[in-house]
Amino acid sequence: MSDMRVVIAGAAGHMGRVLVRLVQETAGMKLVGAIEPEGHVAIGEDAGLLAGVGRTLVAVSSDMDAALAQADGIIDFTIPRVSVEIAGLAAKHRKVHVCGTTGFSDAENDAIASSARIGTIVKSGNFSLGVNLLAALVKRAAEALDEDFDIEILEMHHNRKIDAPSGTALMFGEAAARGRGIELAARSDRGRDGQTGARRRGDIGFAALRGGTVVGDHSVIFAGPAERIVMSHHAEDRALFARGALKAALWAHGRPAGLYSMADVLGL
Ligand SMILES: NC(=O)C1=CN([C@@H]2O[C@H](COP(=O)(O)OP(=O)(O)OC[C@H]3O[C@@H](n4cnc5c(N)ncnc54)[C@H](OP(=O)(O)O)[C@@H]3O)[C@@H](O)[C@H]2O)C=CC1
Ligand SMILES: O=C(O)C1=N[C@H](C(=O)O)C[C@H](O)C1
């Protein structure tokens, strides 16, 4: 079978550069496009040189349509508005869309879900094996523990991060809510300040810390009467997410339209 031809959106970004590097090292995959918005300083630069892996002969371009036309899929770690646009374009071209962007509004999530009626999309707030396995364990713990155990989700990321709570924290929140049989949207507490009153029984709390160069730390705390269970994940290198995203792209290649998760890819 011939190599899967992929485009990297946000190719000059932190995740984009790691993805460009790892595509070179991944069997069965070939880089054919690298996208940044019109007017970006990286336009015209060789994507491989930007990523520090030598010349790839793929120049960074803003022409997403042209890039998609000659590709089998696009891997997208950008911003929500752009990911919604990519979902529509990739569906139109019947190309795989792997979406790692976080910070979507409900309307943006709905728009991507609607593109997945004709496109093949794998979307996850975190592409690491460890986080996806931990989400399954969080669901199991939430099933086993009643509302005597307060669930709090704590995350810390680098000082560039623009959304909170993180996509991963929301994944853990969804997993806990599914375990409890409740709707996360109705029961989440996403910001405490001042005279908050006592904690509402059964709510799922979120707290976000930002600082330095932290790649991604998450803890799900089950705080019960006289005991606490803490389930944690620490990401040490962005390559972790990039490898997962490339695995998802190869898995999705040739699959029917639909909105898939990393748990589907991993068979969890
Ligand atoms: N799901 C997962 O496993 C992970 C998800 N993420 C998420 O991925 C996203 C990106 O993170 P990160 O790489 O750190 O962020 P960066 O800001 O470093 O990279 C984002 C890139 O997207 C570019 N971009 C903006 N608009 C467009 C456009 N129209 N077309 C193409 N590219 C565009 C940005 O350009 P510009 O320079 O102009 O801003 C930038 O280069 C975030 O939402 C983050 O939360 C991150 C890690 C893992
Ligand atoms: O912005 C990041 O860097 C990360 N974003 C994802 C998230 O929002 O959970 C995944 C990872 O934690 C890194």
Short mmCIF file of C-alpha atoms and ligand atoms in Angstrom, two decimals:
data_model
loop_
_atom_site.label_atom_id
_atom_site.label_comp_id
_atom_site.label_asym_id
_atom_site.label_seq_id
_atom_site.Cartn_x
_atom_site.Cartn_y
_atom_site.Cartn_z
CA MET A 1 0.00 0.00 0.00
CA SER A 2 1.31 3.47 -0.79
CA ASP A 3 2.24 5.95 1.96
CA MET A 4 -0.50 8.06 3.55
CA ARG A 5 0.04 11.65 2.34
CA VAL A 6 -0.49 14.15 5.16
CA VAL A 7 -0.76 17.89 5.59
CA ILE A 8 0.15 19.55 8.89
CA ALA A 9 -1.97 22.59 9.82
CA GLY A 10 -0.25 25.04 12.16
CA ALA A 11 3.08 23.62 10.93
CA ALA A 12 5.17 26.38 12.51
CA GLY A 13 3.48 26.04 15.92
CA HIS A 14 4.77 24.04 18.91
CA MET A 15 2.83 20.89 18.04
CA GLY A 16 3.14 21.48 14.29
CA ARG A 17 6.94 21.37 14.33
CA VAL A 18 6.99 18.16 16.38
CA LEU A 19 4.48 16.62 13.94
CA VAL A 20 6.58 17.59 10.90
CA ARG A 21 9.62 15.96 12.55
CA LEU A 22 7.79 12.76 13.49
CA VAL A 23 6.10 12.31 10.09
CA GLN A 24 9.64 11.94 8.69
CA GLU A 25 10.27 9.09 11.15
CA THR A 26 6.91 7.31 10.68
CA ALA A 27 6.71 4.37 8.31
CA GLY A 28 3.77 4.53 5.89
CA MET A 29 3.43 8.31 5.99
CA LYS A 30 4.64 11.16 3.81
CA LEU A 31 4.51 14.92 4.36
CA VAL A 32 2.90 16.68 1.37
CA GLY A 33 1.71 19.99 2.86
CA ALA A 34 2.31 22.45 5.68
CA ILE A 35 -0.17 25.22 6.44
CA GLU A 36 -0.04 28.55 8.26
CA PRO A 37 -2.37 31.53 7.74
CA GLU A 38 -1.83 34.13 5.01
CA GLY A 39 0.82 36.70 5.98
CA HIS A 40 2.49 34.37 8.55
CA VAL A 41 6.29 34.77 8.78
CA ALA A 42 6.77 31.05 7.99
CA ILE A 43 5.04 31.18 4.57
CA GLY A 44 7.47 29.97 1.90
CA GLU A 45 9.88 28.42 4.42
CA ASP A 46 10.72 24.72 4.18
CA ALA A 47 8.63 22.92 6.86
CA GLY A 48 11.48 20.51 7.66
CA LEU A 49 14.01 23.30 8.18
CA LEU A 50 11.53 25.01 10.55
CA ALA A 51 11.16 21.75 12.46
CA GLY A 52 14.94 21.25 12.61
CA VAL A 53 14.96 18.01 10.58
CA GLY A 54 16.50 19.23 7.33
CA ARG A 55 14.95 20.11 4.00
CA THR A 56 11.66 18.30 3.15
CA LEU A 57 10.93 20.28 -0.05
CA VAL A 58 7.49 21.06 1.42
CA ALA A 59 7.07 24.81 1.68
CA VAL A 60 4.69 26.33 4.23
CA SER A 61 1.64 27.66 2.39
CA SER A 62 -1.73 29.24 3.24
CA ASP A 63 -3.61 27.37 0.49
CA MET A 64 -5.48 24.70 2.45
CA ASP A 65 -7.68 23.66 -0.53
CA ALA A 66 -4.68 22.99 -2.78
CA ALA A 67 -2.86 21.11 0.00
CA LEU A 68 -5.89 18.92 0.74
CA ALA A 69 -6.45 18.13 -2.92
CA GLN A 70 -3.14 16.23 -3.08
CA ALA A 71 -3.34 14.61 0.40
CA ASP A 72 -5.04 11.72 2.18
CA GLY A 73 -5.43 13.57 5.47
CA ILE A 74 -4.70 16.63 7.55
CA ILE A 75 -3.43 16.82 11.13
CA ASP A 76 -4.59 19.93 12.90
CA PHE A 77 -3.36 21.45 16.17
CA THR A 78 -4.38 25.09 15.67
CA ILE A 79 -7.24 27.19 17.08
CA PRO A 80 -10.98 26.37 17.26
CA ARG A 81 -12.19 28.68 14.46
CA VAL A 82 -9.61 27.20 12.07
CA SER A 83 -10.36 23.61 13.09
CA VAL A 84 -14.05 24.13 12.29
CA GLU A 85 -13.01 25.40 8.84
CA ILE A 86 -10.64 22.44 8.32
CA ALA A 87 -13.36 19.95 9.32
CA GLY A 88 -15.64 21.34 6.59
CA LEU A 89 -12.93 21.44 3.91
CA ALA A 90 -11.54 17.97 4.72
CA ALA A 91 -15.08 16.53 4.59
CA LYS A 92 -15.67 18.23 1.21
CA HIS A 93 -12.46 16.62 -0.12
CA ARG A 94 -13.28 13.29 1.68
CA LYS A 95 -9.93 13.43 3.51
CA VAL A 96 -9.14 12.30 7.06
CA HIS A 97 -9.09 15.09 9.66
CA VAL A 98 -7.19 14.48 12.92
CA CYS A 99 -8.12 17.32 15.26
CA GLY A 100 -6.11 17.98 18.44
CA THR A 101 -7.17 21.59 18.97
CA THR A 102 -8.84 22.39 22.31
CA GLY A 103 -11.00 25.23 23.66
CA PHE A 104 -14.11 24.74 21.48
CA SER A 105 -17.46 26.37 22.23
CA ASP A 106 -20.56 24.13 22.11
CA ALA A 107 -21.44 25.61 18.70
CA GLU A 108 -17.96 24.82 17.34
CA ASN A 109 -18.16 21.23 18.65
CA ASP A 110 -21.56 20.89 16.95
CA ALA A 111 -20.15 22.22 13.64
CA ILE A 112 -17.35 19.62 13.70
CA ALA A 113 -19.81 16.84 14.56
CA SER A 114 -21.93 17.89 11.59
CA SER A 115 -18.89 17.76 9.22
CA ALA A 116 -18.28 14.21 10.48
CA ARG A 117 -21.55 13.15 8.83
CA ILE A 118 -19.59 13.11 5.54
CA GLY A 119 -15.97 13.32 6.72
CA THR A 120 -13.78 10.97 8.76
CA ILE A 121 -12.67 12.89 11.85
CA VAL A 122 -10.66 11.75 14.86
CA LYS A 123 -10.94 14.38 17.58
CA SER A 124 -9.43 14.25 21.05
CA GLY A 125 -8.41 16.71 23.75
CA ASN A 126 -5.40 14.47 24.33
CA PHE A 127 -3.77 11.91 22.00
CA SER A 128 -1.57 10.17 24.60
CA LEU A 129 -2.13 6.53 25.54
CA GLY A 130 -1.73 7.31 29.25
CA VAL A 131 -4.45 9.98 29.36
CA ASN A 132 -6.94 7.87 27.41
CA LEU A 133 -6.31 4.87 29.66
CA LEU A 134 -6.64 7.10 32.73
CA ALA A 135 -9.97 8.45 31.45
CA ALA A 136 -11.30 4.87 31.40
CA LEU A 137 -10.06 4.39 34.98
CA VAL A 138 -11.64 7.69 36.09
CA LYS A 139 -15.00 6.54 34.71
CA ARG A 140 -14.65 3.25 36.60
CA ALA A 141 -13.73 5.04 39.86
CA ALA A 142 -16.66 7.46 39.50
CA GLU A 143 -19.01 4.48 39.00
CA ALA A 144 -17.72 2.83 42.15
CA LEU A 145 -17.72 5.88 44.45
CA ASP A 146 -20.89 7.73 45.43
CA GLU A 147 -21.37 11.47 45.99
CA ASP A 148 -19.65 11.24 49.38
CA PHE A 149 -16.55 11.55 47.20
CA ASP A 150 -16.15 15.07 45.76
CA ILE A 151 -14.52 15.05 42.31
CA GLU A 152 -12.02 17.85 41.57
CA ILE A 153 -9.89 18.10 38.43
CA LEU A 154 -6.64 20.05 38.60
CA GLU A 155 -4.46 20.87 35.59
CA MET A 156 -1.26 22.84 34.99
CA HIS A 157 0.12 23.98 31.64
CA HIS A 158 2.74 26.34 30.18
CA ASN A 159 2.17 30.09 30.22
CA ARG A 160 1.24 30.26 26.48
CA LYS A 161 -1.94 28.20 26.83
CA ILE A 162 -5.01 30.21 25.79
CA ASP A 163 -7.90 27.96 26.91
CA ALA A 164 -9.10 26.65 30.27
CA PRO A 165 -10.01 24.14 31.50
CA SER A 166 -7.72 22.11 29.24
CA GLY A 167 -9.23 19.69 26.72
CA THR A 168 -7.81 16.85 28.81
CA ALA A 169 -9.42 18.14 32.02
CA LEU A 170 -12.76 18.24 30.17
CA MET A 171 -12.20 14.65 28.94
CA PHE A 172 -11.66 13.55 32.55
CA GLY A 173 -14.74 15.55 33.58
CA GLU A 174 -16.83 13.81 30.90
CA ALA A 175 -15.48 10.41 31.96
CA ALA A 176 -16.34 11.08 35.62
CA ALA A 177 -19.79 12.39 34.69
CA ARG A 178 -20.49 9.29 32.57
CA GLY A 179 -19.38 7.11 35.50
CA ARG A 180 -21.75 8.99 37.82
CA GLY A 181 -24.56 8.99 35.25
CA ILE A 182 -24.85 12.80 35.24
CA GLU A 183 -24.59 15.61 32.63
CA LEU A 184 -21.23 17.38 32.98
CA ALA A 185 -22.61 20.69 31.66
CA ALA A 186 -25.22 20.79 34.42
CA ARG A 187 -22.89 19.77 37.25
CA SER A 188 -19.50 21.40 36.60
CA ASP A 189 -18.01 24.15 38.77
CA ARG A 190 -15.42 25.96 36.67
CA GLY A 191 -14.30 28.94 38.73
CA ARG A 192 -14.35 29.81 42.42
CA ASP A 193 -13.55 33.28 43.74
CA GLY A 194 -14.81 35.25 46.73
CA GLN A 195 -17.87 34.20 48.80
CA THR A 196 -18.60 31.03 46.87
CA GLY A 197 -20.69 29.27 49.50
CA ALA A 198 -20.10 25.63 50.36
CA ARG A 199 -19.31 23.11 47.66
CA ARG A 200 -22.45 21.69 45.99
CA ARG A 201 -22.69 17.92 46.56
CA GLY A 202 -22.16 15.96 43.35
CA ASP A 203 -20.56 18.78 41.36
CA ILE A 204 -17.35 18.20 39.39
CA GLY A 205 -14.86 21.01 40.09
CA PHE A 206 -12.11 22.31 37.78
CA ALA A 207 -9.00 24.35 38.59
CA ALA A 208 -6.39 25.55 36.08
CA LEU A 209 -2.81 26.66 36.82
CA ARG A 210 -0.56 28.34 34.21
CA GLY A 211 3.19 28.84 34.36
CA GLY A 212 6.59 28.21 32.81
CA THR A 213 7.02 25.45 30.26
CA VAL A 214 4.86 22.68 31.79
CA VAL A 215 3.85 20.34 28.95
CA GLY A 216 0.68 19.10 30.68
CA ASP A 217 -0.08 17.87 34.23
CA HIS A 218 -3.50 16.58 35.27
CA SER A 219 -4.90 15.15 38.51
CA VAL A 220 -8.38 13.83 39.19
CA ILE A 221 -9.04 13.92 42.93
CA PHE A 222 -11.78 11.88 44.62
CA ALA A 223 -12.02 13.51 48.05
CA GLY A 224 -14.09 11.43 50.43
CA PRO A 225 -14.70 11.22 54.17
CA ALA A 226 -11.21 10.82 55.71
CA GLU A 227 -9.58 9.54 52.52
CA ARG A 228 -8.54 10.83 49.09
CA ILE A 229 -7.80 9.04 45.83
CA VAL A 230 -5.62 11.00 43.39
CA MET A 231 -5.19 9.81 39.79
CA SER A 232 -2.50 11.74 37.92
CA HIS A 233 -0.87 12.01 34.52
CA HIS A 234 2.26 13.99 33.68
CA ALA A 235 3.20 14.61 30.04
CA GLU A 236 6.95 15.13 29.66
CA ASP A 237 7.28 15.72 25.90
CA ARG A 238 4.92 16.94 23.13
CA ALA A 239 6.13 14.01 20.98
CA LEU A 240 3.74 11.91 23.07
CA PHE A 241 0.71 13.73 21.61
CA ALA A 242 2.17 13.87 18.10
CA ARG A 243 2.83 10.12 17.99
CA GLY A 244 -0.76 9.48 19.07
CA ALA A 245 -2.11 11.84 16.40
CA LEU A 246 -0.07 10.12 13.66
CA LYS A 247 -1.29 6.71 14.86
CA ALA A 248 -4.86 8.07 14.70
CA ALA A 249 -4.34 9.31 11.11
CA LEU A 250 -3.08 5.90 9.92
CA TRP A 251 -5.98 4.18 11.76
CA ALA A 252 -8.57 6.51 10.19
CA HIS A 253 -7.24 6.21 6.62
CA GLY A 254 -9.88 4.26 4.66
CA ARG A 255 -12.49 4.27 7.48
CA PRO A 256 -16.08 5.41 6.85
CA ALA A 257 -17.28 8.90 7.79
CA GLY A 258 -17.83 9.52 11.49
CA LEU A 259 -16.58 11.31 14.55
CA TYR A 260 -14.05 9.04 16.26
CA SER A 261 -12.10 9.46 19.50
CA MET A 262 -8.61 8.35 20.54
CA ALA A 263 -10.32 5.72 22.70
CA ASP A 264 -11.71 4.25 19.42
CA VAL A 265 -8.20 4.26 17.91
CA LEU A 266 -6.74 2.53 20.97
CA GLY A 267 -9.67 0.11 21.33
CA LEU A 268 -10.30 1.23 24.94
N1 LIG B 1 -5.05 17.01 21.75
C1 LIG B 1 -3.78 16.98 22.17
O1 LIG B 1 -3.20 15.90 22.45
C2 LIG B 1 -3.03 18.27 22.28
C3 LIG B 1 -3.68 19.42 21.96
N2 LIG B 1 -3.01 20.60 21.93
C4 LIG B 1 -3.77 21.75 21.46
O2 LIG B 1 -3.30 22.09 20.15
C5 LIG B 1 -3.49 23.48 19.92
C6 LIG B 1 -2.16 24.11 19.46
O3 LIG B 1 -1.20 24.04 20.48
P1 LIG B 1 0.29 24.61 20.26
O4 LIG B 1 0.95 23.91 19.14
O5 LIG B 1 0.91 24.61 21.61
O6 LIG B 1 -0.04 26.13 19.86
P2 LIG B 1 0.79 27.10 18.91
O7 LIG B 1 0.20 28.46 19.10
O8 LIG B 1 2.24 26.93 19.13
O9 LIG B 1 0.46 26.57 17.44
C7 LIG B 1 -0.75 26.81 16.75
C8 LIG B 1 -0.38 27.14 15.32
O10 LIG B 1 -1.56 27.25 14.52
C9 LIG B 1 -1.36 28.37 13.66
N3 LIG B 1 -2.55 28.89 13.02
C10 LIG B 1 -3.37 29.92 13.40
N4 LIG B 1 -4.29 30.15 12.46
C11 LIG B 1 -4.06 29.27 11.44
C12 LIG B 1 -4.66 29.05 10.17
N5 LIG B 1 -5.68 29.79 9.73
N6 LIG B 1 -4.15 28.07 9.38
C13 LIG B 1 -3.10 27.34 9.78
N7 LIG B 1 -2.47 27.51 10.98
C14 LIG B 1 -2.96 28.47 11.80
C15 LIG B 1 -0.68 29.38 14.59
O11 LIG B 1 -0.13 30.47 13.86
P3 LIG B 1 0.31 31.83 14.64
O12 LIG B 1 1.80 31.74 14.78
O13 LIG B 1 -0.12 32.91 13.73
O14 LIG B 1 -0.39 31.87 15.95
C16 LIG B 1 0.37 28.48 15.23
O15 LIG B 1 1.51 28.33 14.41
C17 LIG B 1 -4.06 24.05 21.23
O16 LIG B 1 -5.46 24.12 21.14
C18 LIG B 1 -3.64 23.00 22.27
O17 LIG B 1 -4.46 23.00 23.41
C19 LIG B 1 -1.70 20.69 22.24
C20 LIG B 1 -1.00 19.57 22.59
C21 LIG B 1 -1.62 18.25 22.65
O1 LIG B 2 -2.08 23.36 25.10
C1 LIG B 2 -1.37 22.36 25.36
O2 LIG B 2 -0.14 22.44 25.39
C2 LIG B 2 -2.03 21.08 25.63
N1 LIG B 2 -3.30 20.98 25.35
C3 LIG B 2 -4.12 19.84 25.51
C4 LIG B 2 -5.22 20.11 26.49
O3 LIG B 2 -5.81 21.21 26.44
O4 LIG B 2 -5.53 19.25 27.30
C5 LIG B 2 -3.34 18.58 25.75
C6 LIG B 2 -2.08 18.74 26.55
O5 LIG B 2 -2.40 18.79 27.90
C7 LIG B 2 -1.24 19.93 26.10
#
